[in-house]
Coordinates of C-alpha atoms in Angstrom, one line a residue:
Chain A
X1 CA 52.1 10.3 -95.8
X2 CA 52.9 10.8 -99.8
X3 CA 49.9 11.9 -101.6
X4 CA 49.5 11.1 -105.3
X5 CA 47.8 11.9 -108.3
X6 CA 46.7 9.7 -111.3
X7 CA 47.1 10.9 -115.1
X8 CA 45.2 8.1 -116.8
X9 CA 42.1 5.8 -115.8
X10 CA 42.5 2.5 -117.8
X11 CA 43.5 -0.7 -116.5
X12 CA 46.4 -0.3 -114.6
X13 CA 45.1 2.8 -112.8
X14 CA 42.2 1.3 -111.8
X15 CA 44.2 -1.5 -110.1
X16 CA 47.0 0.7 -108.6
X17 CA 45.4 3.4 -107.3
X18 CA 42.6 1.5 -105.2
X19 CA 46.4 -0.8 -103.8
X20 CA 48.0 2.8 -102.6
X21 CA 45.0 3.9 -101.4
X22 CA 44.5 0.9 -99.2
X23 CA 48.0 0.6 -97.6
X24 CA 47.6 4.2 -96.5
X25 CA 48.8 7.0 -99.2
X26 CA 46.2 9.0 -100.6
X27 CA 45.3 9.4 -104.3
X28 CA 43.5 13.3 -104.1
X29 CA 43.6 13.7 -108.2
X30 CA 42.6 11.9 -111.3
X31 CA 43.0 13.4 -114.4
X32 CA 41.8 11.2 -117.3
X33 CA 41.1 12.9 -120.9
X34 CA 37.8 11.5 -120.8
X35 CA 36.4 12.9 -117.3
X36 CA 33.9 10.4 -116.8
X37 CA 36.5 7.3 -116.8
X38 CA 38.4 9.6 -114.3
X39 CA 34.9 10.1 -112.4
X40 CA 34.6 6.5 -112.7
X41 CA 37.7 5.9 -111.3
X42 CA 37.6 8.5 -108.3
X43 CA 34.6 5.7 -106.8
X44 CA 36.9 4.0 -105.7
X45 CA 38.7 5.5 -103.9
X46 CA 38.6 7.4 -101.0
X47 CA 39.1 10.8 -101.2
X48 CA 39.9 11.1 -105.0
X49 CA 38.3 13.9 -107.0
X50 CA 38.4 14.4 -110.9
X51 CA 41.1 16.8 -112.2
X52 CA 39.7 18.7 -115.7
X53 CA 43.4 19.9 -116.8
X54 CA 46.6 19.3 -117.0
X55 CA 47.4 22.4 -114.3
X56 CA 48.6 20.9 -111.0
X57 CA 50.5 23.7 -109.8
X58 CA 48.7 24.2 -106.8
X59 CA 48.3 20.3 -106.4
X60 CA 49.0 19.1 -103.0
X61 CA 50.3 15.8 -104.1
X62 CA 54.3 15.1 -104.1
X63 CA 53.5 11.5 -107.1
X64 CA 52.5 12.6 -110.1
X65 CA 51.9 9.2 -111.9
X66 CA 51.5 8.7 -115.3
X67 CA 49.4 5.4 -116.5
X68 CA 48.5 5.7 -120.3
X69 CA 49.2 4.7 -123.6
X70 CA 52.9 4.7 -124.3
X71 CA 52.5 7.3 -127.2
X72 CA 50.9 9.5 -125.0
X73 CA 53.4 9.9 -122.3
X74 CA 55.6 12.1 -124.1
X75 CA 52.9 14.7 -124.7
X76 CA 51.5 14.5 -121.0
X77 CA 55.2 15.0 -119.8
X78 CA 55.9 18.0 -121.8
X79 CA 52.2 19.2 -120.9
X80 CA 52.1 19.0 -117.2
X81 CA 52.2 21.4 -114.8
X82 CA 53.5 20.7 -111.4
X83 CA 54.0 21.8 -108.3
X84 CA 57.7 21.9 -106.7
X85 CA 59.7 19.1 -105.9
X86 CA 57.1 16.7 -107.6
X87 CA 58.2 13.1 -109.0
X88 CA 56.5 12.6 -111.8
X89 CA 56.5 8.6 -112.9
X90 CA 55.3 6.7 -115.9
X91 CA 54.5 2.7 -115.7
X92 CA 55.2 1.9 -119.0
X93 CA 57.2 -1.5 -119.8
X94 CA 58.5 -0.3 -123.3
X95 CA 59.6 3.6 -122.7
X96 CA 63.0 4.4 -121.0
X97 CA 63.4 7.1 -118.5
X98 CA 63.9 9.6 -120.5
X99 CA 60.4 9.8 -122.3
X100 CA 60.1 12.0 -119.4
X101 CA 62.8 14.3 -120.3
X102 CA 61.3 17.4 -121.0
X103 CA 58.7 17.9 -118.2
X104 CA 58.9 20.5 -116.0
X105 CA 60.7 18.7 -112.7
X106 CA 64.0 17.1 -111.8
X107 CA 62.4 14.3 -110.0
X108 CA 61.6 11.6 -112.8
X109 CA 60.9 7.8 -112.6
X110 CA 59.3 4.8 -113.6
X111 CA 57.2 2.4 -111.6
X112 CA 56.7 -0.7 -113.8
X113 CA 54.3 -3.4 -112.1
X114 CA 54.9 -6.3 -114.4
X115 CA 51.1 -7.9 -115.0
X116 CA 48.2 -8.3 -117.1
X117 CA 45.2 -5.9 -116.1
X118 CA 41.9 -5.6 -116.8
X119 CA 39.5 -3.6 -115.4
X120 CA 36.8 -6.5 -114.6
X121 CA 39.2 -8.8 -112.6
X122 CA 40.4 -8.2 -109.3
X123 CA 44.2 -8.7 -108.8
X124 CA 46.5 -9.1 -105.5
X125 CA 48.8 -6.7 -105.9
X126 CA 51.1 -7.5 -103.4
X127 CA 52.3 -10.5 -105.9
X128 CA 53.1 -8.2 -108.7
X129 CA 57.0 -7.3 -109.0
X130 CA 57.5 -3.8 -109.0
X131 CA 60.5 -2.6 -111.0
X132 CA 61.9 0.6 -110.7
X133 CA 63.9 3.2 -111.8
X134 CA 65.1 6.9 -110.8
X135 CA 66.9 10.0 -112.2
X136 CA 68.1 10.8 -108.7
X137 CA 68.3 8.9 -104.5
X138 CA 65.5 10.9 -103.5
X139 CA 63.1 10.1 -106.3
X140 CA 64.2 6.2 -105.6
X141 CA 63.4 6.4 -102.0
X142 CA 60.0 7.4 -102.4
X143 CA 59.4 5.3 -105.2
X144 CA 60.8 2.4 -102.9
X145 CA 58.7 3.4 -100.0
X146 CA 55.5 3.4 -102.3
X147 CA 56.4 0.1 -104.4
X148 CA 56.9 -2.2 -101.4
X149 CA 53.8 -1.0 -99.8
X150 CA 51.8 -2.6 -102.5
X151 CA 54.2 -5.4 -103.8
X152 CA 56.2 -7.8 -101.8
X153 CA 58.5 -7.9 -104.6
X154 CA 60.4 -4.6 -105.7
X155 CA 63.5 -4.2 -108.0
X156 CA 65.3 -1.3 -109.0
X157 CA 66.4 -1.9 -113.3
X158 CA 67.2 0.5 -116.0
X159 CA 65.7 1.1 -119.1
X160 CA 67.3 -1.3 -121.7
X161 CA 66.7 -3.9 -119.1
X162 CA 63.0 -3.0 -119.0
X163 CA 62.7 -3.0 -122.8
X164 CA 64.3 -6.7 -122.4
X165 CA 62.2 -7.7 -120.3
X166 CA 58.7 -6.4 -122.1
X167 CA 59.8 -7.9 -124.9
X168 CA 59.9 -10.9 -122.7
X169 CA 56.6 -10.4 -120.9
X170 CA 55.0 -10.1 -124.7
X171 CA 56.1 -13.4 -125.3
X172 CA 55.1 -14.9 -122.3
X173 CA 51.9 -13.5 -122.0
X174 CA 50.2 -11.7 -124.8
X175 CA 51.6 -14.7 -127.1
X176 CA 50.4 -17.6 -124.9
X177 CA 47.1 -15.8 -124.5
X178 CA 47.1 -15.7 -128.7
X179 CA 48.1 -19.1 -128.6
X180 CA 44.8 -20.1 -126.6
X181 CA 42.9 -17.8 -128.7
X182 CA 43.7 -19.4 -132.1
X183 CA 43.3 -23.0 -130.1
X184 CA 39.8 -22.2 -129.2
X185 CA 38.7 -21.1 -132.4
X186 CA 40.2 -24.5 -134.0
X187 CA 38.3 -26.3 -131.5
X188 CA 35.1 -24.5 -131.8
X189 CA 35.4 -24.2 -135.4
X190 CA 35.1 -28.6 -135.7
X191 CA 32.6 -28.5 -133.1
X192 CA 34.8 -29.1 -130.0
X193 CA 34.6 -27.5 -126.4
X194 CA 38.0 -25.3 -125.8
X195 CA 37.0 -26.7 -121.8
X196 CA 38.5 -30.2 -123.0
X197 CA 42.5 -28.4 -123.4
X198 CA 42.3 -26.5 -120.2
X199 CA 43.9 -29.7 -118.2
X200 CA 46.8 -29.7 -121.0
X201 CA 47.0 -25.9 -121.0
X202 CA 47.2 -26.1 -117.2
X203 CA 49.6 -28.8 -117.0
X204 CA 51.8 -27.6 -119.7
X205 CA 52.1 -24.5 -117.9
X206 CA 52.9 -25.6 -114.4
X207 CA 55.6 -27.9 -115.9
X208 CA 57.3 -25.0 -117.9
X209 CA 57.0 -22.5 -115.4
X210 CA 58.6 -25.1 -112.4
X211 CA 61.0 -26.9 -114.4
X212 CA 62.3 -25.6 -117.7
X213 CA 60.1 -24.6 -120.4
X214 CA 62.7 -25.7 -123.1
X215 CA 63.5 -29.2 -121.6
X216 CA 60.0 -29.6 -120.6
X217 CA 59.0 -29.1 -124.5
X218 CA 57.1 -32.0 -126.0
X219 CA 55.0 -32.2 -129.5
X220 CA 55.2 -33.4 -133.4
X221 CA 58.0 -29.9 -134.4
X222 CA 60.1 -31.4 -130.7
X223 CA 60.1 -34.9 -131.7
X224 CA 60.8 -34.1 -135.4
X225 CA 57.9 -35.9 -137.1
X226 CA 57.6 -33.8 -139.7
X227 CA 54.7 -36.6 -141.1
X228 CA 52.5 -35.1 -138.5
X229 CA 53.8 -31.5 -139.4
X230 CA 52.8 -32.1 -143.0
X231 CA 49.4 -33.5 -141.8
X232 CA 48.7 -30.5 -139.7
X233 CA 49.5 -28.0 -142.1
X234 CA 47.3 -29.5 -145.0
X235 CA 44.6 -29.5 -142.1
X236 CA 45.2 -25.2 -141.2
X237 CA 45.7 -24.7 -145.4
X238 CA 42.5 -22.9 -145.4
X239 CA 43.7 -20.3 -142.8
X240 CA 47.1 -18.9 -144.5
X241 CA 47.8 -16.7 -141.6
X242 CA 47.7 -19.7 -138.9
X243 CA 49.4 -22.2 -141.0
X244 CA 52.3 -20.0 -141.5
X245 CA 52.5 -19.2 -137.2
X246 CA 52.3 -23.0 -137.0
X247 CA 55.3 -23.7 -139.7
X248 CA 57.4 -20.9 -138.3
X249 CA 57.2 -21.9 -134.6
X250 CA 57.3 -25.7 -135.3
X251 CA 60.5 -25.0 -137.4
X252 CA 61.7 -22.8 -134.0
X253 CA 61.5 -25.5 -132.6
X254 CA 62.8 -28.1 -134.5
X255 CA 66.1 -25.7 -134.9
X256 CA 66.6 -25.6 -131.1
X257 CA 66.4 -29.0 -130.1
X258 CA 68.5 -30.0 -133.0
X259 CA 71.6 -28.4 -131.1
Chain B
X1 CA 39.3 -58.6 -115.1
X2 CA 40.5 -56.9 -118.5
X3 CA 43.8 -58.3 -118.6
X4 CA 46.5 -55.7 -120.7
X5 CA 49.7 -55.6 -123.2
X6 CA 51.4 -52.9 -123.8
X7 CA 53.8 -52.3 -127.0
X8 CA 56.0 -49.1 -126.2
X9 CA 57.3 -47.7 -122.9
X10 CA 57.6 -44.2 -123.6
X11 CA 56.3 -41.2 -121.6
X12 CA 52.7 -42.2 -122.4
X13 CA 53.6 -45.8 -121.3
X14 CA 54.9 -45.0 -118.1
X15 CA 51.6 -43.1 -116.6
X16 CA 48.6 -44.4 -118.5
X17 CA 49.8 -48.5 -117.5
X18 CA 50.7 -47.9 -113.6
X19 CA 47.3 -46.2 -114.0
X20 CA 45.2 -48.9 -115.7
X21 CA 46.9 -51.6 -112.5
X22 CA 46.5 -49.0 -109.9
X23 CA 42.7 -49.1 -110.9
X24 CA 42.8 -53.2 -110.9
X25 CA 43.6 -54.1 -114.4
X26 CA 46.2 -56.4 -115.0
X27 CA 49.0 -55.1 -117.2
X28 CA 50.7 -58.1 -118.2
X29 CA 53.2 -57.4 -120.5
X30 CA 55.5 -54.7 -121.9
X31 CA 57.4 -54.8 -125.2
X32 CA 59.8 -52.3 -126.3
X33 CA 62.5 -52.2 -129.4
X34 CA 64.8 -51.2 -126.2
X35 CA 63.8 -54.0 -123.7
X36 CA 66.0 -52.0 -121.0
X37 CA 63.4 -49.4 -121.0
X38 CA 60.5 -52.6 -120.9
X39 CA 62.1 -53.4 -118.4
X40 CA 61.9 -50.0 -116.4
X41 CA 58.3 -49.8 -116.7
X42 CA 57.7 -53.2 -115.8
X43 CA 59.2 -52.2 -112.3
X44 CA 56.6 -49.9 -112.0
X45 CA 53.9 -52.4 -112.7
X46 CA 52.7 -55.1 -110.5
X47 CA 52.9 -58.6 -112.8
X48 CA 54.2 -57.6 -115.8
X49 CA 57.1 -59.2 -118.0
X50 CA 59.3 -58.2 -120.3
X51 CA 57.8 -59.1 -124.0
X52 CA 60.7 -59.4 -126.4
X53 CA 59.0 -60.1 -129.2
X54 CA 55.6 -58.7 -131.2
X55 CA 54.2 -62.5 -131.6
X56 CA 51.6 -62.5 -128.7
X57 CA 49.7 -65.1 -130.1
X58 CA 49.6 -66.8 -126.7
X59 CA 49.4 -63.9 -124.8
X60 CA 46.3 -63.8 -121.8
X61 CA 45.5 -60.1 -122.8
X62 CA 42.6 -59.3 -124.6
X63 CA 43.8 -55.5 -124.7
X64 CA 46.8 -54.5 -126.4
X65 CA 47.9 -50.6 -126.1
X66 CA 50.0 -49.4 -129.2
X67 CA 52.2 -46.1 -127.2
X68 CA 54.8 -45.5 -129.5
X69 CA 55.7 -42.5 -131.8
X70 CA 53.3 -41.9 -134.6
X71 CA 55.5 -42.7 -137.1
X72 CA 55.8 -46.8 -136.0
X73 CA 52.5 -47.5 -135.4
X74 CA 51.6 -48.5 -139.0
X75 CA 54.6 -51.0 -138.8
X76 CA 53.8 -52.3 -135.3
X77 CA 50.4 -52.8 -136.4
X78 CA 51.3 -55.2 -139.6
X79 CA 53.6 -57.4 -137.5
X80 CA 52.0 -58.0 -134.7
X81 CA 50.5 -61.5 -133.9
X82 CA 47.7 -61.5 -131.9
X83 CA 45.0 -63.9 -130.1
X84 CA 41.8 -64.5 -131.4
X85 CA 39.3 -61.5 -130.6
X86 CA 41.7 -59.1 -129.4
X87 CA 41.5 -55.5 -129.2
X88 CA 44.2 -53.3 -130.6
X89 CA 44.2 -49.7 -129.9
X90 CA 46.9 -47.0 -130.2
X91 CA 46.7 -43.8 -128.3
X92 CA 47.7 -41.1 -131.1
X93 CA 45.9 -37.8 -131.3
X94 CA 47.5 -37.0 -134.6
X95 CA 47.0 -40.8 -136.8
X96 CA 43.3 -42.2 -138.3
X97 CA 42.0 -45.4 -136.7
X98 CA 42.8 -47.0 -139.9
X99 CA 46.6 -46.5 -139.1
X100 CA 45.4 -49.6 -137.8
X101 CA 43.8 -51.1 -140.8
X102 CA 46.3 -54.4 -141.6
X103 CA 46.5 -55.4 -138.4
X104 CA 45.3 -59.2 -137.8
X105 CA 42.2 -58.4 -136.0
X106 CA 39.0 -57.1 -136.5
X107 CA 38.7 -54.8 -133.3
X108 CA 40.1 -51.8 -133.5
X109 CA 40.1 -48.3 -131.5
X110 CA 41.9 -45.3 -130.9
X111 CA 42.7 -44.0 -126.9
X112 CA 43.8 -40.7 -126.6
X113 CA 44.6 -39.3 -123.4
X114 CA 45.1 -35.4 -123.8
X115 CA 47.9 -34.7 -122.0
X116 CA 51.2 -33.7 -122.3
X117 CA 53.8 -36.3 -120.2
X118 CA 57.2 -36.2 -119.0
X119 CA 58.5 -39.0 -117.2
X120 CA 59.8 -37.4 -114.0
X121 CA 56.4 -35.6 -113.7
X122 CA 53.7 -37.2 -111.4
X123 CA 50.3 -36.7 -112.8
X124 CA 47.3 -37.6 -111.7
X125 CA 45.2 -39.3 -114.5
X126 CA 41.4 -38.9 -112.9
X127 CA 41.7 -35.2 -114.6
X128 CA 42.9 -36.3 -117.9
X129 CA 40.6 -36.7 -120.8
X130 CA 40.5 -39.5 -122.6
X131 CA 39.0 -39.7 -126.3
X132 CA 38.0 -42.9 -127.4
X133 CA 37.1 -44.6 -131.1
X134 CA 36.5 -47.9 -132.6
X135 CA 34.9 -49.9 -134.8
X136 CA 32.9 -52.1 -133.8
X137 CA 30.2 -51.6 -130.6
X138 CA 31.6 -53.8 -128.5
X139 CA 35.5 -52.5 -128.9
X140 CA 33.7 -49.4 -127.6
X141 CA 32.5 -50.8 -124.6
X142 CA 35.7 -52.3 -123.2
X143 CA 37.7 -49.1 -124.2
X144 CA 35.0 -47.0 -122.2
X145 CA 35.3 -49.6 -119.4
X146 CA 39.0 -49.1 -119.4
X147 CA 38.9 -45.0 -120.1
X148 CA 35.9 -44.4 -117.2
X149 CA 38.5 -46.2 -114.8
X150 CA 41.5 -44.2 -115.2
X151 CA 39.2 -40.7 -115.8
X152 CA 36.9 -38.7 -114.9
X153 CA 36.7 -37.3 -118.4
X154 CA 35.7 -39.4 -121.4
X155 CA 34.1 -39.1 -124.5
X156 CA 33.8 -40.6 -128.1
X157 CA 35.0 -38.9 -131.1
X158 CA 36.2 -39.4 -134.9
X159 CA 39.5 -39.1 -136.6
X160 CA 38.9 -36.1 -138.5
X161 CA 37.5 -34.4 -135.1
X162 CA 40.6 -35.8 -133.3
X163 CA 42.9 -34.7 -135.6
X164 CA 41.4 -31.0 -135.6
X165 CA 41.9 -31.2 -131.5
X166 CA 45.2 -32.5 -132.2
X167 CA 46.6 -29.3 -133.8
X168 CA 44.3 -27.1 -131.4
X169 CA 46.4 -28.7 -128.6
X170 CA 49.7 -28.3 -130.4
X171 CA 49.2 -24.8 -129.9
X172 CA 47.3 -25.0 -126.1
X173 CA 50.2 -26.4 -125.1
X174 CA 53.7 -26.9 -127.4
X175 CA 53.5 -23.4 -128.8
X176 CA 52.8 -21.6 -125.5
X177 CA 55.1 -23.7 -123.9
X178 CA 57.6 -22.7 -126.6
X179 CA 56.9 -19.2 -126.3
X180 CA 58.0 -19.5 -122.7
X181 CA 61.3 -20.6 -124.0
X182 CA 61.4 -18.0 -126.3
X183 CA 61.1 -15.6 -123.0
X184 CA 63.1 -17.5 -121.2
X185 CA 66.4 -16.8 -122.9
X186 CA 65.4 -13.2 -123.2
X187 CA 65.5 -13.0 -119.8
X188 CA 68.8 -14.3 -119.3
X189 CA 70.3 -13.1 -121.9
X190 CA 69.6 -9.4 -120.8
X191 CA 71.1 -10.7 -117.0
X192 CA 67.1 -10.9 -115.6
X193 CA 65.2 -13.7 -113.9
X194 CA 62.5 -15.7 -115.7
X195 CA 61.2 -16.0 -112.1
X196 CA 59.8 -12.1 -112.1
X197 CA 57.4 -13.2 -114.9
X198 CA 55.7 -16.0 -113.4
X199 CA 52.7 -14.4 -111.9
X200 CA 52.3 -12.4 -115.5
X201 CA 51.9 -16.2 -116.7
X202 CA 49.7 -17.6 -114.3
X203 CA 47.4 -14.6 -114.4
X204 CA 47.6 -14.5 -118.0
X205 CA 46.5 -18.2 -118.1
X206 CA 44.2 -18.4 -115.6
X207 CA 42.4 -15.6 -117.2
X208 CA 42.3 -16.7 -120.8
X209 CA 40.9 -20.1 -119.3
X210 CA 38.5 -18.4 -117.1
X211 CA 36.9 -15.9 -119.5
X212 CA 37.9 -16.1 -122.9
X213 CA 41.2 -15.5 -124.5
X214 CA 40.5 -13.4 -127.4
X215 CA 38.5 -11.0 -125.2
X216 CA 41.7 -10.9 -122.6
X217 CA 43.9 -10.5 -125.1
X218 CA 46.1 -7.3 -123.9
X219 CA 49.9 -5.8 -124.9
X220 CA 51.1 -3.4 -127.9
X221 CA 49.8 -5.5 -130.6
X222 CA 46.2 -5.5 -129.3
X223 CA 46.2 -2.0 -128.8
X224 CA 47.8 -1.3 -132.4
X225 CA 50.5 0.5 -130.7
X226 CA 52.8 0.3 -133.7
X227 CA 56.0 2.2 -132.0
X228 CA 56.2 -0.1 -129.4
X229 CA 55.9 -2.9 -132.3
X230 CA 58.7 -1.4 -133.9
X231 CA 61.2 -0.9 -131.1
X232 CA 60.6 -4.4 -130.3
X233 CA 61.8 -5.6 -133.9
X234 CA 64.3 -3.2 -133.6
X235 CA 65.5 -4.9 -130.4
X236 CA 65.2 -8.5 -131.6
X237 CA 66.9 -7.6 -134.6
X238 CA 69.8 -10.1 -133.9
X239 CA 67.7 -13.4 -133.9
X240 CA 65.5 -12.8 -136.9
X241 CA 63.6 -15.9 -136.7
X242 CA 62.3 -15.0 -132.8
X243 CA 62.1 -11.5 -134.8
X244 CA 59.9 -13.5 -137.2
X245 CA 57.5 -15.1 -134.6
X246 CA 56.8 -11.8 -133.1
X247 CA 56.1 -9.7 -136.3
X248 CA 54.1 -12.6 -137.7
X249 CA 52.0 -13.6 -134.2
X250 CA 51.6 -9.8 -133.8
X251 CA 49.8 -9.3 -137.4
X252 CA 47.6 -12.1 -136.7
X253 CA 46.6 -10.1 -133.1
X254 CA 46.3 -6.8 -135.1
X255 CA 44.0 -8.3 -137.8
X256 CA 42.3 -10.4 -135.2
X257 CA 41.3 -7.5 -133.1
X258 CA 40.4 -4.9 -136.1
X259 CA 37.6 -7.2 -136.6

């Protein structure tokens, strides 16, 4: 069975590791450069101890996997030392392949599970697409073999693609979630309960995500009342930053359904 | 029984007036400048006619439901001719009650059902809320009467208050929905399937609405990471004004989150 170790502890560690460890692989290392989130980290799983360095060369593990900040990857890479024939992986969305370049193995990859994490909410992994990609066939079996034991969904794409598709995933999901954020504080801010949208938010969703987001568009910028634009705008024209993110999306808009 | 005309047969129309008969109000008649789509919702509707003109002066109803864009309901209200004591209302989140000021009665209200509505979409109204106004006490009463029947959710509020929830909803709902447009055509455009980010939108969702959205806020803005930020320009460089959206939307997390 492939045994792996963790460099990082944050929020997608803490979900992936606990997933392997379940369907069978075991996760014997966690290095984390504060040793108490790795400690943290090592509860949960089975037989998981805290790595202090960067020195894996007598590592038993064949997955070395990389889960931190993009900028950081780089510097791990170049830092690590591994044992022979070790893959060594990052999971990051934005960085090609060959932020990996110049670490001390042949075997590289990327394992890129496409979700939101954080560390207080329990996820089902097994619904998370998996996207992967390889320097060489054996690196890509055994990344394979380890993505669709946690996720029923698993694709092989390269590294522009991934870039594409992260700057897709920011759209879709950090910007929606900003979206609600700057809804709530309208709401609260005229003494209104945020709860009162969550039907709309709901049903907005549902109908974009099972039809067509673009034909399922409705609203004052889709219809081209630009009374009610006017109106709104004179209402945000104490908060510069929001009016402008509500005149340059409602003018988005506007431009694509006038096609 | 409240007996019910409706002037305007648009997507509001064709849910909230099945719903008001399916409850055991009697919708009686439908006007619309295009009497072909009149007649379409009067199909849907158990006794109601085709009204081809605004002179209901010897119209049964003692409720008549303004559903029309925001722009015409000024006009509608000046010309219409109405029997004694009747109650006009429209169902605008965006216009004042006193939109309805000239009209030829003295009962007047406001019934705003916060939803977004497509025709082709089934939607079941018990779950929508429904904002109510007037001016006078017992306006109030039949509008409550009529809200409490169709939802589950109903409450009174101003114009200025509705106005302010207006433009909190236009960015619940138009302006996430638009930013799963915007990642919509990203996807395809790069050759990948919208489909692989739909659990990163429900879970993004369901987690904004479950805890709050500012706290889940995650992705390269939130964490400052201004590389990522600036290969993401870099590849949106093409469309500047989706370009646009995203530097702009990003600040706002930035400055948000350095709070």
């Amino acid at each position: 069975m492939l045994t792996i170790s963790f460099i990082g502890s944050g929020n997608l560690a803490w979900h992936l590791a606990p997933a392997l460890d379940n369907v069978g692989f075991i996760v014997k290392e966690v290095y984390s450069r504060n040793p108490k989130h790795a400690e943290a980290l090592t509860e949960r799983l089975y037989q998981a101890e805290v790595k202090a360095t960067l020195d894996f060369s007598t590592s038993a593990s064949s997955i070395f996997i990389i889960a931190v900040a993009d900028d950081a990857i780089k510097e791990i890479a170049r830092e690590i030392i591994l044992p022979e024939e070790a893959i060594l992986v990052h999971t990051s969305g934005s960085q090609p392949l060959s932020e990996l370049q110049f670490a001390a193995t042949t075997n590289l990859g990327v394992f890129y599970p496409l979700q939101t994490f954080t560390k207080s909410k329990k996820i089902d992994f097994k619904s998370i697409p998996v996207f992967i990609e390889s320097n060489n066939e054996e690196t890509s079996l055994a990344l394979i073999t380890l993505a669709k034991a946690v996720s029923n969904s698993v694709k092989k794409i390269g590294s522009e693609e991934r870039k594409a598709m992260h700057v897709a995933a920011v759209f879709a999901s950090n910007f929606t979630n900003h979206m609600l954020t700057i809804s709530k504080d309208l709401m609260e801010n005229n003494g209104l309960s945020f709860d009162w949208l969550k039907p709309l938010v709901l049903e907005t969703i549902n109908k974009g995500l099972s039809t067509n987001p673009k034909q399922a568009q409705t609203g004052p910028a889709m219809r081209g009342d630009l009374e009610v634009l006017d109106k709104h705008l004179e209402f945000l024209k104490e908060d510069e930053a929001v009016a402008e993110i509500y005149r340059l999306v409602s003018q988005h808009i506007i431009d694509q359904h006038a096609d």
